[in-house]
């Protein structure tokens, strides 16, 4: 018996990286998984390999959300789980960040999460409740240099999670945020040996599967948790291990 038998789970940005790890684990635990992404070939191939479905879903598009959620409701069933995982990063100092770059990061990382929450709320309510997991970051717990738009978007996700949890609690919908540190995905390609990992309590990059296990716990077992943060960062946010 799987922990997610009979559950319907939509995972944004699930074509690769952390979203793909969530999709594989959820499918192995019995969920009907729908991967929503803009990387069609990769997403479809992954879906085929794990018995999931793929839908093109640009998280910044209001109409895309409406279409995909209506399609799932009609052809698969009410959505029990949404993982708002899609995200991008931009490495630029605040003083030279272009407005277009700022807007793009906020649009995908924060507005995309808002649209996701809003789009599935009615479907989850009809299912009798549900769980929404929003991927924030250790960058939603503290600041990082050269990442102002990303940091702002991830703090925004953390705050939005709390407000949404209060609004949706009466409908039996839990909303939580997950805060990974550096994780080995296409987003961090080439950064595996970065010196920042050396000063962590666990001095290495994390694996997507380590995040997926936390996300599974949150959707399957964390029945008394909502609106709050769950950190999976090798200790990055607790302080630096230094040799004085
Ligand atoms: N990798 C890390 O170290 C790290 C750390 C903390 C938080 N995060 C966050 O975790 C989430 C997943 O990160 P990842 O490392 O797996 O990233 P990734 O770049 O490896 O994958 C992101 C996925 O999101 C998809 N995506 C991008 N724009 C989209 C859009 N407009 N609509 C739909 N899908 C879109 C991409 O196609 C891709 O499949 C992101 O929100 C990221 O900000 C990552």
PDB file of N, CA and C in Angstrom, residues 4 19 45 50 64 67 82 88 94 102 104 121 124 128 144 159 161 176-177 184 186 193 197 207 213 220:
ATOM      1  N   UNK A   4       0.236   7.453  -0.887  1.00  0.00           N
ATOM      2  CA  UNK A   4      -0.598   8.393  -1.649  1.00  0.00           C
ATOM      3  C   UNK A   4      -1.592   7.672  -2.548  1.00  0.00           C
ATOM      4  N   UNK A  19      11.306  18.767  -8.969  1.00  0.00           N
ATOM      5  CA  UNK A  19       9.930  18.408  -9.326  1.00  0.00           C
ATOM      6  C   UNK A  19       9.860  16.987  -9.862  1.00  0.00           C
ATOM      7  N   UNK A  45       8.387  12.458 -21.523  1.00  0.00           N
ATOM      8  CA  UNK A  45       9.206  11.244 -21.398  1.00  0.00           C
ATOM      9  C   UNK A  45       9.224  10.765 -19.945  1.00  0.00           C
ATOM     10  N   UNK A  50       7.062   6.790 -15.703  1.00  0.00           N
ATOM     11  CA  UNK A  50       6.597   6.512 -14.321  1.00  0.00           C
ATOM     12  C   UNK A  50       5.074   6.347 -14.241  1.00  0.00           C
ATOM     13  N   UNK A  64      -3.684  29.188 -18.948  1.00  0.00           N
ATOM     14  CA  UNK A  64      -3.117  27.840 -18.872  1.00  0.00           C
ATOM     15  C   UNK A  64      -3.571  27.122 -17.605  1.00  0.00           C
ATOM     16  N   UNK A  67      -7.228  26.107 -17.882  1.00  0.00           N
ATOM     17  CA  UNK A  67      -7.425  24.966 -18.785  1.00  0.00           C
ATOM     18  C   UNK A  67      -6.956  23.662 -18.150  1.00  0.00           C
ATOM     19  N   UNK A  82      -1.098  19.876  -4.647  1.00  0.00           N
ATOM     20  CA  UNK A  82      -0.397  20.731  -5.612  1.00  0.00           C
ATOM     21  C   UNK A  82       0.989  21.013  -5.059  1.00  0.00           C
ATOM     22  N   UNK A  88      12.781  29.816 -11.355  1.00  0.00           N
ATOM     23  CA  UNK A  88      14.014  30.168 -12.072  1.00  0.00           C
ATOM     24  C   UNK A  88      14.884  31.012 -11.139  1.00  0.00           C
ATOM     25  N   UNK A  94      21.997  43.713  -7.281  1.00  0.00           N
ATOM     26  CA  UNK A  94      20.772  44.515  -7.283  1.00  0.00           C
ATOM     27  C   UNK A  94      20.930  45.795  -8.110  1.00  0.00           C
ATOM     28  N   UNK A 102      13.994  41.244 -13.218  1.00  0.00           N
ATOM     29  CA  UNK A 102      13.280  41.258 -11.931  1.00  0.00           C
ATOM     30  C   UNK A 102      11.847  40.738 -12.122  1.00  0.00           C
ATOM     31  N   UNK A 104      10.514  38.963 -14.474  1.00  0.00           N
ATOM     32  CA  UNK A 104      10.423  37.563 -14.905  1.00  0.00           C
ATOM     33  C   UNK A 104      10.560  36.609 -13.706  1.00  0.00           C
ATOM     34  N   UNK A 121      -7.897  25.875  -5.671  1.00  0.00           N
ATOM     35  CA  UNK A 121      -8.646  25.960  -4.409  1.00  0.00           C
ATOM     36  C   UNK A 121     -10.031  25.319  -4.518  1.00  0.00           C
ATOM     37  N   UNK A 124      -9.823  21.464  -4.856  1.00  0.00           N
ATOM     38  CA  UNK A 124      -9.474  20.835  -3.574  1.00  0.00           C
ATOM     39  C   UNK A 124     -10.651  20.865  -2.605  1.00  0.00           C
ATOM     40  N   UNK A 128     -12.858  17.746  -0.717  1.00  0.00           N
ATOM     41  CA  UNK A 128     -12.958  17.634   0.744  1.00  0.00           C
ATOM     42  C   UNK A 128     -11.725  18.144   1.460  1.00  0.00           C
ATOM     43  N   UNK A 144      20.986  36.582   0.188  1.00  0.00           N
ATOM     44  CA  UNK A 144      22.197  36.138  -0.521  1.00  0.00           C
ATOM     45  C   UNK A 144      22.603  37.269  -1.458  1.00  0.00           C
ATOM     46  N   UNK A 159       5.651  34.276   2.698  1.00  0.00           N
ATOM     47  CA  UNK A 159       4.541  35.063   3.254  1.00  0.00           C
ATOM     48  C   UNK A 159       3.203  34.659   2.664  1.00  0.00           C
ATOM     49  N   UNK A 161       2.368  31.841   1.596  1.00  0.00           N
ATOM     50  CA  UNK A 161       2.000  30.541   2.177  1.00  0.00           C
ATOM     51  C   UNK A 161       1.199  30.733   3.462  1.00  0.00           C
ATOM     52  N   UNK A 176       1.907  24.778   2.952  1.00  0.00           N
ATOM     53  CA  UNK A 176       3.198  24.862   3.645  1.00  0.00           C
ATOM     54  C   UNK A 176       4.290  25.282   2.660  1.00  0.00           C
ATOM     55  N   UNK A 177       5.380  25.812   3.213  1.00  0.00           N
ATOM     56  CA  UNK A 177       6.517  26.149   2.342  1.00  0.00           C
ATOM     57  C   UNK A 177       7.711  25.271   2.684  1.00  0.00           C
ATOM     58  N   UNK A 184      21.359  19.457  -5.895  1.00  0.00           N
ATOM     59  CA  UNK A 184      21.937  19.091  -7.183  1.00  0.00           C
ATOM     60  C   UNK A 184      20.839  18.921  -8.245  1.00  0.00           C
ATOM     61  N   UNK A 186      19.495  20.733 -12.434  1.00  0.00           N
ATOM     62  CA  UNK A 186      19.976  21.570 -13.539  1.00  0.00           C
ATOM     63  C   UNK A 186      20.136  23.044 -13.141  1.00  0.00           C
ATOM     64  N   UNK A 193      30.646  21.886  -6.295  1.00  0.00           N
ATOM     65  CA  UNK A 193      31.823  22.037  -5.428  1.00  0.00           C
ATOM     66  C   UNK A 193      31.959  23.435  -4.853  1.00  0.00           C
ATOM     67  N   UNK A 197      29.331  25.354   0.493  1.00  0.00           N
ATOM     68  CA  UNK A 197      28.925  24.102   1.153  1.00  0.00           C
ATOM     69  C   UNK A 197      29.888  23.722   2.278  1.00  0.00           C
ATOM     70  N   UNK A 207      20.627  16.359  -2.340  1.00  0.00           N
ATOM     71  CA  UNK A 207      20.103  15.617  -3.494  1.00  0.00           C
ATOM     72  C   UNK A 207      18.588  15.858  -3.601  1.00  0.00           C
ATOM     73  N   UNK A 213      11.587  13.485  -0.178  1.00  0.00           N
ATOM     74  CA  UNK A 213      11.135  12.729   1.004  1.00  0.00           C
ATOM     75  C   UNK A 213      10.443  13.652   2.008  1.00  0.00           C
ATOM     76  N   UNK A 220       1.626  13.662   3.090  1.00  0.00           N
ATOM     77  CA  UNK A 220       0.998  12.424   3.571  1.00  0.00           C
ATOM     78  C   UNK A 220       0.781  12.390   5.080  1.00  0.00           C
TER      79      UNK A 220
END
